[in-house]
mmCIF file of C-alpha atoms and ligand atoms in Angstrom:
data_model
loop_
_atom_site.group_PDB
_atom_site.id
_atom_site.type_symbol
_atom_site.label_atom_id
_atom_site.label_comp_id
_atom_site.label_asym_id
_atom_site.label_seq_id
_atom_site.Cartn_x
_atom_site.Cartn_y
_atom_site.Cartn_z
ATOM 1 C CA MET A 1 154.929 -69.799 42.961
ATOM 2 C CA ALA A 2 158.172 -71.865 42.627
ATOM 3 C CA ASP A 3 160.458 -69.039 43.873
ATOM 4 C CA VAL A 4 158.337 -68.834 47.014
ATOM 5 C CA ALA A 5 158.902 -72.542 47.730
ATOM 6 C CA GLN A 6 162.667 -72.072 47.264
ATOM 7 C CA THR A 7 162.688 -69.215 49.779
ATOM 8 C CA ALA A 8 160.764 -71.375 52.258
ATOM 9 C CA ALA A 9 163.266 -74.217 51.787
ATOM 10 C CA ALA A 10 166.161 -71.855 52.526
ATOM 11 C CA HIS A 11 164.607 -70.857 55.871
ATOM 12 C CA ARG A 12 163.102 -74.111 57.070
ATOM 13 C CA GLY A 13 164.424 -75.977 60.077
ATOM 14 C CA GLN A 14 163.575 -78.177 63.026
ATOM 15 C CA PHE A 15 162.239 -76.370 66.105
ATOM 16 C CA LEU A 16 161.238 -77.288 69.633
ATOM 17 C CA ALA A 17 158.031 -75.464 70.552
ATOM 18 C CA GLN A 18 156.197 -75.227 73.854
ATOM 19 C CA VAL A 19 152.444 -75.730 74.113
ATOM 20 C CA VAL A 20 150.778 -72.593 75.529
ATOM 21 C CA ALA A 21 147.184 -73.664 74.799
ATOM 22 C CA ASN A 22 145.375 -76.693 73.408
ATOM 23 C CA ARG A 23 141.658 -76.144 73.725
ATOM 24 C CA PRO A 24 138.724 -77.943 72.142
ATOM 25 C CA LEU A 25 136.916 -75.845 69.515
ATOM 26 C CA CYS A 26 134.130 -78.277 68.710
ATOM 27 C CA ARG A 27 133.717 -82.047 68.419
ATOM 28 C CA ASP A 28 137.115 -83.619 67.528
ATOM 29 C CA HIS A 29 138.853 -80.257 66.776
ATOM 30 C CA TYR A 30 141.486 -78.517 68.918
ATOM 31 C CA LEU A 31 143.239 -75.169 68.673
ATOM 32 C CA LEU A 32 146.885 -75.811 69.549
ATOM 33 C CA THR A 33 149.007 -72.724 70.213
ATOM 34 C CA LEU A 34 152.768 -73.206 70.212
ATOM 35 C CA GLN A 35 155.337 -70.761 71.541
ATOM 36 C CA LEU A 36 158.829 -70.500 70.033
ATOM 37 C CA ALA A 37 161.684 -68.108 70.761
ATOM 38 C CA TRP A 38 161.982 -67.606 66.990
ATOM 39 C CA PHE A 39 160.479 -69.074 63.825
ATOM 40 C CA PRO A 40 161.261 -68.162 60.180
ATOM 41 C CA PRO A 41 158.852 -65.847 58.324
ATOM 42 C CA THR A 42 155.633 -67.628 57.322
ATOM 43 C CA HIS A 43 152.743 -67.010 54.951
ATOM 44 C CA PRO A 44 149.164 -68.326 54.725
ATOM 45 C CA GLY A 45 149.076 -71.655 52.884
ATOM 46 C CA GLN A 46 152.339 -72.917 54.370
ATOM 47 C CA PHE A 47 152.401 -75.917 56.674
ATOM 48 C CA VAL A 48 154.542 -77.584 59.330
ATOM 49 C CA GLN A 49 155.384 -81.235 59.913
ATOM 50 C CA VAL A 50 154.765 -82.202 63.541
ATOM 51 C CA ALA A 51 156.484 -85.124 65.281
ATOM 52 C CA CYS A 52 153.507 -86.750 67.001
ATOM 53 C CA ASP A 53 155.416 -89.402 68.958
ATOM 54 C CA GLY A 54 157.091 -87.205 71.584
ATOM 55 C CA VAL A 55 160.158 -85.066 71.038
ATOM 56 C CA SER A 56 162.560 -87.569 72.570
ATOM 57 C CA GLY A 57 161.578 -90.331 70.162
ATOM 58 C CA GLU A 58 161.416 -92.731 73.124
ATOM 59 C CA ALA A 59 157.900 -93.806 72.242
ATOM 60 C CA SER A 60 159.199 -95.424 69.052
ATOM 61 C CA ALA A 61 162.421 -96.914 70.464
ATOM 62 C CA VAL A 62 162.527 -100.711 70.377
ATOM 63 C CA GLU A 63 165.503 -102.803 71.538
ATOM 64 C CA VAL A 64 166.448 -105.825 69.441
ATOM 65 C CA ASP A 65 169.164 -108.431 69.769
ATOM 66 C CA TRP A 66 171.820 -107.813 67.054
ATOM 67 C CA PRO A 67 174.784 -110.212 67.319
ATOM 68 C CA GLU A 68 177.997 -108.998 65.656
ATOM 69 C CA GLY A 69 178.486 -110.232 62.094
ATOM 70 C CA SER A 70 174.867 -111.272 61.530
ATOM 71 C CA LEU A 71 171.486 -109.742 60.881
ATOM 72 C CA PRO A 72 169.395 -108.518 63.839
ATOM 73 C CA ARG A 73 167.057 -111.159 65.262
ATOM 74 C CA LEU A 74 163.510 -109.951 64.638
ATOM 75 C CA SER A 75 160.423 -111.891 65.651
ATOM 76 C CA GLY A 76 157.958 -109.547 63.923
ATOM 77 C CA GLN A 77 156.423 -108.702 67.308
ATOM 78 C CA GLU A 78 158.793 -105.852 68.247
ATOM 79 C CA ILE A 79 156.293 -103.044 67.684
ATOM 80 C CA ARG A 80 153.193 -104.002 69.656
ATOM 81 C CA LYS A 81 151.567 -100.588 69.765
ATOM 82 C CA ALA A 82 150.777 -98.410 66.730
ATOM 83 C CA VAL A 83 153.197 -95.464 66.763
ATOM 84 C CA PRO A 84 153.080 -92.383 64.485
ATOM 85 C CA LEU A 85 156.621 -92.899 63.186
ATOM 86 C CA ILE A 86 156.470 -90.181 60.540
ATOM 87 C CA ARG A 87 155.623 -86.532 61.108
ATOM 88 C CA ARG A 88 152.091 -85.298 60.383
ATOM 89 C CA PRO A 89 151.445 -82.189 58.219
ATOM 90 C CA PHE A 90 149.288 -79.295 59.494
ATOM 91 C CA SER A 91 148.539 -75.952 57.858
ATOM 92 C CA LEU A 92 149.318 -72.856 59.852
ATOM 93 C CA ALA A 93 146.067 -71.347 61.152
ATOM 94 C CA GLY A 94 147.697 -68.200 62.525
ATOM 95 C CA ARG A 95 150.878 -66.529 63.695
ATOM 96 C CA ARG A 96 151.574 -63.772 66.221
ATOM 97 C CA ASP A 97 154.959 -62.140 66.723
ATOM 98 C CA THR A 98 155.143 -61.091 70.379
ATOM 99 C CA ALA A 99 157.762 -59.726 72.781
ATOM 100 C CA ARG A 100 158.407 -63.339 73.897
ATOM 101 C CA GLY A 101 158.920 -64.704 70.385
ATOM 102 C CA VAL A 102 156.458 -66.326 67.993
ATOM 103 C CA GLU A 103 153.094 -68.000 68.579
ATOM 104 C CA LEU A 104 151.828 -70.420 65.938
ATOM 105 C CA ASP A 105 148.245 -71.721 65.782
ATOM 106 C CA ILE A 106 147.365 -75.168 64.466
ATOM 107 C CA ILE A 107 143.783 -76.428 64.327
ATOM 108 C CA HIS A 108 143.740 -80.203 64.270
ATOM 109 C CA ARG A 109 140.946 -82.721 63.978
ATOM 110 C CA VAL A 110 141.425 -86.032 65.778
ATOM 111 C CA VAL A 111 141.270 -88.753 63.119
ATOM 112 C CA GLY A 112 144.002 -91.215 64.174
ATOM 113 C CA ILE A 113 146.980 -91.923 66.428
ATOM 114 C CA GLY A 114 149.003 -88.796 65.608
ATOM 115 C CA THR A 115 146.188 -86.317 66.138
ATOM 116 C CA ALA A 116 145.028 -88.222 69.264
ATOM 117 C CA TRP A 117 148.563 -87.716 70.658
ATOM 118 C CA LEU A 118 148.396 -84.001 69.794
ATOM 119 C CA ALA A 119 145.005 -83.636 71.509
ATOM 120 C CA GLN A 120 146.574 -84.889 74.764
ATOM 121 C CA ARG A 121 149.286 -82.209 74.882
ATOM 122 C CA SER A 122 148.997 -79.734 77.759
ATOM 123 C CA CYS A 123 150.540 -76.354 78.568
ATOM 124 C CA GLY A 124 154.304 -76.637 78.999
ATOM 125 C CA ASP A 125 154.667 -79.814 76.879
ATOM 126 C CA GLU A 126 157.213 -79.712 74.065
ATOM 127 C CA VAL A 127 156.360 -80.384 70.418
ATOM 128 C CA ASN A 128 158.935 -80.838 67.657
ATOM 129 C CA LEU A 129 158.166 -78.987 64.402
ATOM 130 C CA LEU A 130 159.711 -78.994 60.950
ATOM 131 C CA GLY A 131 158.949 -75.965 58.835
ATOM 132 C CA PRO A 132 157.830 -73.701 57.425
ATOM 133 C CA LEU A 133 157.124 -75.907 54.404
ATOM 134 C CA GLY A 134 155.657 -75.383 50.949
ATOM 135 C CA ASN A 135 154.645 -72.300 49.001
ATOM 136 C CA HIS A 136 151.757 -70.012 49.891
ATOM 137 C CA PHE A 137 148.682 -68.160 48.677
ATOM 138 C CA VAL A 138 149.371 -65.041 46.610
ATOM 139 C CA PRO A 139 147.180 -62.088 47.692
ATOM 140 C CA PRO A 140 144.784 -60.592 45.125
ATOM 141 C CA PRO A 141 146.063 -57.674 43.014
ATOM 142 C CA ASP A 142 145.273 -54.099 44.167
ATOM 143 C CA GLY A 143 141.528 -53.487 43.969
ATOM 144 C CA GLY A 144 140.883 -57.246 43.736
ATOM 145 C CA ILE A 145 138.292 -59.171 45.724
ATOM 146 C CA ALA A 146 139.236 -62.301 47.696
ATOM 147 C CA VAL A 147 136.686 -65.076 48.183
ATOM 148 C CA LEU A 148 137.961 -67.677 50.665
ATOM 149 C CA VAL A 149 136.347 -71.121 50.614
ATOM 150 C CA GLY A 150 137.295 -73.614 53.345
ATOM 151 C CA GLY A 151 135.707 -76.965 54.068
ATOM 152 C CA GLY A 152 136.395 -79.146 57.145
ATOM 153 C CA VAL A 153 140.146 -79.310 57.904
ATOM 154 C CA GLY A 154 140.623 -76.850 55.021
ATOM 155 C CA ILE A 155 139.256 -74.062 57.247
ATOM 156 C CA PRO A 156 142.508 -73.445 59.270
ATOM 157 C CA PRO A 157 144.605 -71.965 56.404
ATOM 158 C CA MET A 158 141.663 -69.676 55.558
ATOM 159 C CA ILE A 159 141.788 -68.235 59.094
ATOM 160 C CA TYR A 160 145.472 -67.365 58.613
ATOM 161 C CA LEU A 161 144.801 -65.953 55.131
ATOM 162 C CA ALA A 162 141.920 -63.802 56.452
ATOM 163 C CA SER A 163 144.257 -62.290 59.070
ATOM 164 C CA ARG A 164 146.495 -61.049 56.233
ATOM 165 C CA LEU A 165 143.575 -59.662 54.211
ATOM 166 C CA ALA A 166 142.335 -57.221 56.878
ATOM 167 C CA GLY A 167 141.464 -53.897 55.240
ATOM 168 C CA THR A 168 140.915 -55.422 51.784
ATOM 169 C CA ARG A 169 137.669 -56.560 50.164
ATOM 170 C CA ALA A 170 137.188 -60.183 51.161
ATOM 171 C CA VAL A 171 134.488 -62.676 52.128
ATOM 172 C CA VAL A 172 134.825 -66.157 53.645
ATOM 173 C CA PHE A 173 132.771 -69.289 52.976
ATOM 174 C CA SER A 174 133.203 -72.059 55.579
ATOM 175 C CA GLY A 175 131.455 -75.407 55.371
ATOM 176 C CA ALA A 176 131.111 -78.400 57.677
ATOM 177 C CA THR A 177 128.891 -81.454 57.697
ATOM 178 C CA THR A 178 127.221 -80.289 60.921
ATOM 179 C CA ARG A 179 127.496 -77.403 63.430
ATOM 180 C CA ASP A 180 129.340 -79.623 65.955
ATOM 181 C CA LEU A 181 132.205 -80.005 63.471
ATOM 182 C CA LEU A 182 132.639 -76.301 62.740
ATOM 183 C CA PRO A 183 135.988 -75.211 64.285
ATOM 184 C CA LEU A 184 134.962 -71.541 64.440
ATOM 185 C CA THR A 185 133.705 -69.127 67.121
ATOM 186 C CA LEU A 186 130.176 -67.933 66.372
ATOM 187 C CA THR A 187 129.610 -64.557 68.040
ATOM 188 C CA ALA A 188 126.729 -64.723 70.520
ATOM 189 C CA ASP A 189 125.143 -61.340 69.719
ATOM 190 C CA ALA A 190 125.424 -61.550 65.904
ATOM 191 C CA PRO A 191 122.365 -62.274 63.741
ATOM 192 C CA VAL A 192 121.762 -65.966 63.033
ATOM 193 C CA PRO A 193 121.641 -66.699 59.291
ATOM 194 C CA THR A 194 118.611 -68.412 57.805
ATOM 195 C CA SER A 195 119.037 -71.768 56.060
ATOM 196 C CA ALA A 196 118.528 -70.274 52.583
ATOM 197 C CA SER A 197 120.619 -67.124 53.055
ATOM 198 C CA VAL A 198 123.991 -66.516 51.393
ATOM 199 C CA GLU A 199 124.292 -62.978 52.721
ATOM 200 C CA PRO A 200 127.738 -62.588 54.380
ATOM 201 C CA LEU A 201 127.487 -61.718 58.106
ATOM 202 C CA TYR A 202 129.957 -60.568 60.748
ATOM 203 C CA ASN A 203 129.057 -63.548 62.936
ATOM 204 C CA VAL A 204 132.344 -65.512 63.011
ATOM 205 C CA ASP A 205 134.903 -64.074 65.409
ATOM 206 C CA GLU A 206 137.985 -65.408 63.540
ATOM 207 C CA PHE A 207 136.984 -63.382 60.448
ATOM 208 C CA ALA A 208 134.920 -60.494 61.896
ATOM 209 C CA ARG A 209 137.931 -59.327 63.969
ATOM 210 C CA HIS A 210 139.666 -58.581 60.641
ATOM 211 C CA GLY A 211 136.574 -56.851 59.237
ATOM 212 C CA ILE A 212 135.714 -59.818 56.993
ATOM 213 C CA PRO A 213 132.160 -61.201 56.754
ATOM 214 C CA ALA A 214 131.391 -64.900 56.377
ATOM 215 C CA VAL A 215 128.843 -67.339 55.027
ATOM 216 C CA ILE A 216 128.602 -70.593 56.983
ATOM 217 C CA SER A 217 127.051 -73.744 55.605
ATOM 218 C CA THR A 218 126.289 -77.108 57.157
ATOM 219 C CA ASP A 219 125.291 -80.119 55.085
ATOM 220 C CA ASP A 220 122.529 -81.010 57.572
ATOM 221 C CA GLY A 221 121.288 -77.415 57.997
ATOM 222 C CA SER A 222 122.144 -77.302 61.737
ATOM 223 C CA TYR A 223 123.666 -73.799 61.265
ATOM 224 C CA GLY A 224 123.726 -71.283 58.442
ATOM 225 C CA PHE A 225 123.044 -72.181 54.818
ATOM 226 C CA GLY A 226 121.596 -75.693 54.661
ATOM 227 C CA GLY A 227 123.495 -77.668 52.005
ATOM 228 C CA LEU A 228 126.920 -77.842 50.401
ATOM 229 C CA ILE A 229 129.269 -74.867 50.643
ATOM 230 C CA THR A 230 129.680 -74.989 46.843
ATOM 231 C CA ASP A 231 125.911 -74.486 46.399
ATOM 232 C CA ALA A 232 126.048 -71.446 48.701
ATOM 233 C CA LEU A 233 129.065 -70.127 46.769
ATOM 234 C CA ALA A 234 127.331 -70.511 43.378
ATOM 235 C CA LEU A 235 124.271 -68.584 44.596
ATOM 236 C CA TYR A 236 126.473 -65.845 46.073
ATOM 237 C CA LEU A 237 128.715 -65.425 43.010
ATOM 238 C CA ASP A 238 125.764 -65.231 40.639
ATOM 239 C CA ARG A 239 123.925 -62.749 42.858
ATOM 240 C CA TYR A 240 126.811 -60.389 43.694
ATOM 241 C CA PHE A 241 129.162 -60.831 40.692
ATOM 242 C CA ALA A 242 126.824 -61.118 37.745
ATOM 243 C CA ASP A 243 128.787 -59.067 35.200
ATOM 244 C CA ALA A 244 132.148 -59.833 33.579
ATOM 245 C CA PRO A 245 134.151 -56.794 34.862
ATOM 246 C CA ALA A 246 133.180 -57.605 38.485
ATOM 247 C CA ARG A 247 134.030 -61.294 38.002
ATOM 248 C CA GLN A 248 137.491 -60.492 36.674
ATOM 249 C CA ARG A 249 138.372 -58.814 39.982
ATOM 250 C CA VAL A 250 137.651 -61.974 42.006
ATOM 251 C CA THR A 251 140.278 -64.494 43.152
ATOM 252 C CA ILE A 252 138.931 -67.586 44.883
ATOM 253 C CA TYR A 253 141.159 -69.262 47.504
ATOM 254 C CA THR A 254 140.196 -72.753 48.564
ATOM 255 C CA CYS A 255 141.229 -75.659 50.788
ATOM 256 C CA GLY A 256 139.268 -78.702 51.926
ATOM 257 C CA PRO A 257 138.005 -82.030 50.585
ATOM 258 C CA GLU A 258 139.217 -82.675 47.025
ATOM 259 C CA ALA A 259 135.681 -83.009 45.586
ATOM 260 C CA MET A 260 134.818 -79.590 47.017
ATOM 261 C CA MET A 261 137.981 -77.978 45.634
ATOM 262 C CA LYS A 262 137.435 -79.477 42.160
ATOM 263 C CA ARG A 263 133.923 -78.019 42.095
ATOM 264 C CA VAL A 264 135.194 -74.612 43.285
ATOM 265 C CA VAL A 265 137.837 -74.537 40.517
ATOM 266 C CA GLU A 266 135.207 -75.543 37.946
ATOM 267 C CA MET A 267 132.868 -72.768 39.131
ATOM 268 C CA ALA A 268 135.680 -70.196 39.047
ATOM 269 C CA GLY A 269 136.633 -71.251 35.492
ATOM 270 C CA GLN A 270 133.018 -71.043 34.280
ATOM 271 C CA ARG A 271 132.812 -67.470 35.596
ATOM 272 C CA GLY A 272 136.233 -66.284 34.358
ATOM 273 C CA MET A 273 137.625 -66.005 37.907
ATOM 274 C CA GLU A 274 141.153 -66.862 39.083
ATOM 275 C CA SER A 275 141.492 -69.564 41.736
ATOM 276 C CA GLN A 276 144.260 -70.762 44.053
ATOM 277 C CA VAL A 277 143.982 -74.188 45.655
ATOM 278 C CA SER A 278 145.828 -75.696 48.620
ATOM 279 C CA VAL A 279 145.912 -79.448 47.997
ATOM 280 C CA GLU A 280 146.269 -81.403 51.216
ATOM 281 C CA ARG A 281 147.419 -84.665 49.609
ATOM 282 C CA ALA A 282 148.552 -87.372 52.042
ATOM 283 C CA MET A 283 152.225 -86.620 52.738
ATOM 284 C CA ALA A 284 155.113 -88.466 54.352
ATOM 285 C CA CYS A 285 158.366 -86.448 54.261
ATOM 286 C CA GLY A 286 156.851 -83.042 53.368
ATOM 287 C CA MET A 287 160.169 -82.039 51.772
ATOM 288 C CA GLY A 288 160.237 -83.496 48.254
ATOM 289 C CA THR A 289 162.056 -86.755 49.024
ATOM 290 C CA CYS A 290 159.529 -89.603 49.204
ATOM 291 C CA GLN A 291 157.411 -88.676 46.114
ATOM 292 C CA SER A 292 154.204 -89.714 47.918
ATOM 293 C CA CYS A 293 152.288 -86.494 47.223
ATOM 294 C CA CYS A 294 152.341 -86.331 43.375
ATOM 295 C CA ILE A 295 149.669 -84.350 41.601
ATOM 296 C CA ARG A 296 149.096 -83.869 37.849
ATOM 297 C CA VAL A 297 149.365 -80.313 36.536
ATOM 298 C CA ARG A 298 149.129 -78.692 33.104
ATOM 299 C CA LYS A 299 152.486 -77.642 31.603
ATOM 300 C CA PRO A 300 152.856 -74.135 30.159
ATOM 301 C CA ASP A 301 154.915 -75.545 27.231
ATOM 302 C CA ALA A 302 154.354 -79.169 26.123
ATOM 303 C CA ALA A 303 157.739 -79.253 24.317
ATOM 304 C CA GLN A 304 159.717 -78.624 27.503
ATOM 305 C CA PRO A 305 160.773 -81.299 30.033
ATOM 306 C CA PRO A 306 159.687 -82.992 32.230
ATOM 307 C CA LEU A 307 157.701 -85.393 30.006
ATOM 308 C CA ALA A 308 158.616 -83.467 26.802
ATOM 309 C CA GLY A 309 155.781 -83.847 24.290
ATOM 310 C CA SER A 310 153.151 -84.153 26.997
ATOM 311 C CA ASP A 311 150.924 -81.242 28.005
ATOM 312 C CA TRP A 312 150.970 -82.335 31.654
ATOM 313 C CA CYS A 313 153.487 -83.484 34.256
ATOM 314 C CA TYR A 314 153.603 -84.480 37.899
ATOM 315 C CA ARG A 315 154.375 -81.964 40.629
ATOM 316 C CA LEU A 316 154.889 -82.512 44.343
ATOM 317 C CA ALA A 317 152.198 -81.079 46.604
ATOM 318 C CA CYS A 318 154.727 -80.604 49.435
ATOM 319 C CA THR A 319 157.388 -78.560 47.628
ATOM 320 C CA ASP A 320 155.826 -77.280 44.368
ATOM 321 C CA GLY A 321 152.616 -76.680 46.366
ATOM 322 C CA PRO A 322 150.549 -77.085 48.406
ATOM 323 C CA VAL A 323 149.113 -74.027 46.611
ATOM 324 C CA PHE A 324 148.512 -74.336 42.855
ATOM 325 C CA ARG A 325 146.603 -72.219 40.338
ATOM 326 C CA GLY A 326 143.224 -73.883 40.023
ATOM 327 C CA ALA A 327 143.364 -73.734 36.204
ATOM 328 C CA ASP A 328 146.667 -75.702 36.202
ATOM 329 C CA LEU A 329 145.428 -78.675 38.225
ATOM 330 C CA LEU A 330 144.546 -81.950 36.511
ATOM 331 C CA TRP A 331 144.318 -83.708 39.958
HETATM 332 C C1 FAD U 401 149.533 -79.871 53.697
HETATM 333 C C2 FAD U 401 148.542 -80.478 54.673
HETATM 334 C C3 FAD U 401 147.934 -79.666 55.616
HETATM 335 C C4 FAD U 401 147.038 -80.215 56.545
HETATM 336 N N1 FAD U 401 146.451 -79.384 57.458
HETATM 337 C C5 FAD U 401 145.622 -79.888 58.389
HETATM 338 C C6 FAD U 401 145.042 -79.029 59.380
HETATM 339 O O1 FAD U 401 145.265 -77.813 59.401
HETATM 340 N N2 FAD U 401 144.231 -79.599 60.313
HETATM 341 C C7 FAD U 401 143.969 -80.953 60.319
HETATM 342 O O2 FAD U 401 143.232 -81.419 61.196
HETATM 343 N N3 FAD U 401 144.487 -81.777 59.386
HETATM 344 C C8 FAD U 401 145.313 -81.286 58.435
HETATM 345 N N4 FAD U 401 145.858 -82.127 57.492
HETATM 346 C C9 FAD U 401 145.548 -83.564 57.558
HETATM 347 C C10 FAD U 401 146.408 -84.186 58.670
HETATM 348 O O3 FAD U 401 147.768 -84.152 58.282
HETATM 349 C C11 FAD U 401 145.990 -85.642 58.902
HETATM 350 O O4 FAD U 401 144.670 -85.661 59.380
HETATM 351 C C12 FAD U 401 146.904 -86.279 59.932
HETATM 352 O O5 FAD U 401 148.163 -86.529 59.348
HETATM 353 C C13 FAD U 401 146.311 -87.570 60.438
HETATM 354 O O6 FAD U 401 147.248 -88.146 61.319
HETATM 355 P P1 FAD U 401 146.800 -89.274 62.336
HETATM 356 O O7 FAD U 401 148.026 -90.007 62.779
HETATM 357 O O8 FAD U 401 145.936 -88.710 63.405
HETATM 358 O O9 FAD U 401 145.884 -90.200 61.473
HETATM 359 P P2 FAD U 401 146.318 -91.540 60.728
HETATM 360 O O10 FAD U 401 146.176 -92.648 61.718
HETATM 361 O O11 FAD U 401 147.602 -91.374 60.021
HETATM 362 O O12 FAD U 401 145.168 -91.586 59.652
HETATM 363 C C14 FAD U 401 143.780 -91.556 60.034
HETATM 364 C C15 FAD U 401 142.937 -91.446 58.788
HETATM 365 O O13 FAD U 401 143.129 -90.156 58.171
HETATM 366 C C16 FAD U 401 143.464 -90.325 56.792
HETATM 367 N N5 FAD U 401 144.368 -89.238 56.365
HETATM 368 C C17 FAD U 401 145.604 -88.959 56.824
HETATM 369 N N6 FAD U 401 146.130 -87.892 56.165
HETATM 370 C C18 FAD U 401 145.200 -87.493 55.269
HETATM 371 C C19 FAD U 401 145.135 -86.467 54.271
HETATM 372 N N7 FAD U 401 146.135 -85.619 54.047
HETATM 373 N N8 FAD U 401 144.001 -86.386 53.537
HETATM 374 C C20 FAD U 401 142.969 -87.235 53.727
HETATM 375 N N9 FAD U 401 142.971 -88.219 54.649
HETATM 376 C C21 FAD U 401 144.069 -88.355 55.398
HETATM 377 C C22 FAD U 401 144.131 -91.688 56.734
HETATM 378 O O14 FAD U 401 144.041 -92.244 55.429
HETATM 379 C C23 FAD U 401 143.305 -92.485 57.721
HETATM 380 O O15 FAD U 401 142.111 -92.952 57.155
HETATM 381 C C24 FAD U 401 146.742 -81.610 56.529
HETATM 382 C C25 FAD U 401 147.348 -82.428 55.563
HETATM 383 C C26 FAD U 401 148.227 -81.866 54.644
HETATM 384 C C27 FAD U 401 148.873 -82.752 53.622
HETATM 385 S S1 FES U 402 155.571 -85.706 50.965
HETATM 386 FE FE1 FES U 402 157.455 -86.620 50.406
HETATM 387 S S2 FES U 402 157.731 -85.836 48.395
HETATM 388 FE FE2 FES U 402 155.960 -84.804 49.074
#
């Protein structure tokens, strides 16, 4: 997946986008659609870094007294209001190439100052983006079966991936703690799943429009399977992919809370299935400079650098990832 990251780096840039929609999807989650005259090619799994303090940077400008020949005089009180000084990373949730240019979708959950700023953007506002960043999911081989597993803010990249899997054999698992925190459109006339069912249904618009069925779970049982998404996934895999030849055709794609992803990788390994994981480690620069997003991965050859003699090394989630082979991750 390294060559993919290099290609992304060659195309990435800073862009000024215009907000064309920013509508609430459920409690705390918004679907932000940005219009650009042009944006480099993108793939599911890639992300953008969004400047959440206004494109002019005025919100973070502070004037200090700096006499010539001495250090600036700082009282420690210059920044009175918390300001999101660094960009915030968001996975792409969709892309449409139209006659007017490119539309990018971002689904964001309000958790702090940056996402609160984003939630207040209205049509016509400008948003500064850096991207596209990182590598991306690799589609399953011909005749393969894709199982997409997204939890919480890991659901958005699965929506983009599903749009590229139309016409192939795929199924989506989406989990949230409760129905109010599910950033998906449940179709009104579709059958409502029972709390013990793991039968995929065409009841989620974002996936059904691409011919892909879904299993929804909520931890509190307020919609769909009642319990953890990983429990629903285990039941499904053992019911529908019981034999080894069927299992070998499955690739599991996952993004969400780290505990969920670890369990998904473990389950894939136990069943002889491939897995690809998008690790949304906390990031600062998003471009391989600050080293804040390190993750431990298995090395193919222990004798080779980095860390010659060791069977693992650190990789950067922002440039070597965010997508890694599940079997390579040591977390
Ligand atoms: C590659 C990548 C893709 C992402 N995609 C999405 C997405 O599609 N939708 C979405 O809503 N969010 C996504 N996130 C998380 C998002 O970047 C953070 O929620 C956001 O930066 C928070 O900014 P803030 O200023 O609102 O919150 P802050 O005030 O900076 O932080 C609020 C709280 O959120 C925690 N937090 C911040 N970043 C992370 C993180 N990466 N993991 C866990 N906790 C974190 C902080 O520790 C703090 O407790 C993604 C993160 C990464 C690294
Ligand atoms: S976020 Fe800076 S190196 Fe990855």
